[in-house]
CSV table of C-alpha atoms in Angstrom, one decimal:
chain,number,residue,atom,x,y,z
A,25,MET,CA,48.7,135.8,34.5
A,26,ILE,CA,45.7,136.1,36.4
A,27,SER,CA,46.5,139.0,38.7
A,28,GLU,CA,45.5,138.5,42.3
A,29,SER,CA,43.3,141.6,42.1
A,30,ALA,CA,41.0,139.9,39.6
A,31,ILE,CA,40.9,136.9,41.7
A,32,GLU,CA,39.7,139.2,44.9
A,33,GLU,CA,37.2,141.0,42.7
A,34,VAL,CA,35.8,137.7,41.7
A,35,ILE,CA,35.7,136.3,45.2
A,36,GLY,CA,34.2,139.8,46.4
A,37,HIS,CA,31.6,139.7,43.6
A,38,TYR,CA,30.0,136.3,44.5
A,39,GLU,CA,30.6,136.4,48.4
A,40,ASN,CA,28.0,139.3,47.8
A,41,ASP,CA,25.7,137.5,45.0
A,42,GLU,CA,24.8,134.0,45.7
A,43,LYS,CA,22.3,134.3,42.8
A,44,ALA,CA,25.4,135.0,40.8
A,45,TYR,CA,27.3,132.4,42.4
A,46,ILE,CA,24.7,129.3,41.7
A,47,GLN,CA,23.9,130.8,38.1
A,48,THR,CA,27.4,130.6,37.2
A,49,LEU,CA,28.1,127.2,38.4
A,50,ALA,CA,25.0,126.0,37.2
A,51,ASN,CA,26.8,127.4,33.6
A,52,ILE,CA,30.2,125.9,33.7
A,53,MET,CA,28.2,122.8,34.4
A,54,GLU,CA,26.4,122.8,31.1
A,55,THR,CA,28.8,124.4,29.1
A,56,GLN,CA,32.0,122.4,30.4
A,57,PRO,CA,31.0,118.8,30.1
A,58,ALA,CA,34.7,117.4,30.5
A,59,LEU,CA,35.1,119.1,33.5
A,60,LEU,CA,32.0,118.6,34.9
A,61,ALA,CA,33.0,114.5,33.9
A,62,PHE,CA,36.5,115.1,35.5
A,63,ILE,CA,35.1,116.5,38.8
A,64,GLY,CA,32.3,114.0,39.0
A,65,GLN,CA,35.3,111.1,38.6
A,66,GLU,CA,35.1,108.3,41.8
A,67,SER,CA,38.4,109.9,42.9
A,68,ILE,CA,36.7,112.6,43.7
A,69,ASP,CA,34.3,110.6,45.7
A,70,ILE,CA,36.6,110.1,48.3
A,71,LEU,CA,35.9,113.6,49.4
A,72,LEU,CA,33.9,114.9,52.2
A,73,GLU,CA,30.8,117.1,51.0
A,74,GLU,CA,31.8,120.1,52.4
A,75,GLU,CA,35.2,119.0,50.6
A,76,LYS,CA,33.4,118.9,47.4
A,77,ASP,CA,32.0,122.2,48.4
A,78,ILE,CA,35.1,123.9,48.3
A,79,LEU,CA,36.4,122.2,45.6
A,80,TRP,CA,33.6,123.8,43.5
A,81,TYR,CA,34.2,126.9,44.8
A,82,ILE,CA,37.6,126.8,43.4
A,83,VAL,CA,36.8,125.9,40.2
A,84,LEU,CA,34.1,128.5,40.1
A,85,ILE,CA,36.3,131.4,41.6
A,86,ILE,CA,39.3,130.1,38.8
A,87,TYR,CA,36.8,129.7,36.1
A,88,ALA,CA,35.6,133.3,36.4
A,89,ALA,CA,38.6,134.9,37.0
A,90,ILE,CA,39.9,133.7,33.7
A,91,GLU,CA,36.9,135.2,32.1
A,92,LYS,CA,37.7,138.3,34.0
A,93,SER,CA,40.8,138.4,32.6
A,94,ASP,CA,39.6,138.6,28.8
A,95,PHE,CA,41.2,134.8,28.3
A,96,ILE,CA,39.0,133.0,26.1
A,97,ILE,CA,38.0,129.5,27.6
A,98,PRO,CA,38.5,126.4,25.5
A,99,GLN,CA,36.0,123.4,25.4
A,100,LEU,CA,37.9,121.2,27.8
A,101,SER,CA,38.9,117.9,26.7
A,102,ASP,CA,38.9,114.9,29.0
A,103,LYS,CA,42.1,113.2,27.8
A,104,LEU,CA,44.2,116.6,28.3
A,105,VAL,CA,43.0,117.4,32.0
A,106,SER,CA,43.4,113.6,32.7
A,107,GLU,CA,47.0,114.0,31.4
A,108,ASN,CA,47.6,116.9,33.4
A,109,GLU,CA,46.3,115.4,36.3
A,110,GLU,CA,48.5,112.5,36.0
A,111,LYS,CA,51.8,114.8,35.4
A,112,ASN,CA,50.2,116.1,38.7
A,113,TRP,CA,50.0,113.3,40.9
A,114,THR,CA,53.4,112.1,39.5
A,115,LEU,CA,55.1,115.3,40.5
A,116,PHE,CA,53.2,115.4,44.1
A,117,GLN,CA,54.3,112.2,44.8
A,118,GLU,CA,58.0,112.3,43.9
A,119,GLN,CA,57.9,114.9,46.6
A,120,PRO,CA,59.8,113.9,50.0
A,121,LYS,CA,57.5,113.9,53.0
A,122,GLY,CA,56.7,117.1,54.8
A,123,THR,CA,54.2,119.1,55.5
A,124,PHE,CA,51.8,120.2,52.7
A,125,ARG,CA,53.0,123.4,52.1
A,126,ASP,CA,56.6,121.9,51.6
A,127,ARG,CA,55.4,119.1,48.8
A,128,VAL,CA,53.6,121.6,46.8
A,129,THR,CA,56.3,124.3,46.4
A,130,VAL,CA,57.2,122.2,43.4
A,131,PHE,CA,54.3,123.7,41.5
A,132,PHE,CA,55.3,127.1,42.2
A,133,ASP,CA,58.6,127.1,40.5
A,134,GLY,CA,58.6,129.1,37.8
A,135,TYR,CA,54.8,128.7,37.0
A,136,ASP,CA,53.2,131.4,34.4
A,137,GLN,CA,49.6,131.3,37.1
A,138,GLU,CA,51.3,131.3,40.6
A,139,ASP,CA,48.2,134.0,42.0
A,140,LEU,CA,46.0,131.0,41.2
A,141,LEU,CA,47.4,128.5,42.5
A,142,ALA,CA,48.5,130.6,45.9
A,143,PHE,CA,44.7,131.5,45.9
A,144,VAL,CA,43.7,127.5,45.5
A,145,GLU,CA,46.4,126.9,48.6
A,146,ASP,CA,45.2,129.5,50.7
A,147,THR,CA,41.8,128.4,50.2
A,148,LEU,CA,42.8,125.0,51.4
A,149,GLU,CA,44.6,126.0,54.8
A,150,LEU,CA,43.7,124.5,57.7
A,151,ASP,CA,42.5,125.3,60.9
A,152,ASP,CA,40.1,124.3,64.0
A,153,ALA,CA,37.0,125.1,61.9
A,154,SER,CA,38.1,123.5,58.7
A,155,PRO,CA,36.3,120.7,57.5
A,156,MET,CA,39.1,119.5,55.5
A,157,THR,CA,41.2,116.5,55.9
A,158,SER,CA,44.7,115.9,54.6
A,159,VAL,CA,43.8,113.5,52.0
A,160,GLY,CA,40.7,115.7,50.8
A,161,ARG,CA,43.6,118.5,50.4
A,162,GLU,CA,45.9,116.9,48.3
A,163,VAL,CA,43.2,116.0,45.9
A,164,ILE,CA,41.4,119.1,46.0
A,165,PHE,CA,44.8,120.7,45.3
A,166,ILE,CA,46.1,118.6,42.1
A,167,THR,CA,42.5,118.8,41.0
A,168,ALA,CA,42.5,122.1,41.1
A,169,LYS,CA,46.1,122.4,39.4
A,170,SER,CA,45.4,120.3,36.6
A,171,ILE,CA,42.3,122.3,35.5
A,172,ILE,CA,44.6,125.5,35.5
A,173,ASP,CA,46.9,124.0,33.6
A,174,THR,CA,44.1,122.4,30.9
A,175,LEU,CA,42.3,126.2,30.9
A,176,LEU,CA,45.5,128.2,30.9
A,177,PRO,CA,48.2,126.3,29.4
A,178,SER,CA,51.8,127.6,29.4
């Protein structure tokens, strides 16, 4: 399991070093073409530019926290990422209408990477200054969850 302290350490590192953030993001894009293609798919086009930036931030923190925790990150497969996404959307859509938090609770039940998922959920919290739309929030959450599932299969 990726710990909350590893996630917080990675966040602190990149908040204080924009050059490292940009370099790591470029490295991810270069070494993981399936991830780049997945995030570049047309379903992501509905996101606002600010939401796309938030998605890339989340992906970078997930990726770096996994590396920091000494897990070997596999070369992602388009097929596996898409299968995980489909499974996650199905589960999300099966949830009764309610608040976002209520609808995503099901993803936490017995999940090995609860701290990573909590980081995603917390990052997507809405406040008055948030550029996040409700649809963008759902898309980013399911996208991030699918990426975690693919990088760290349980």
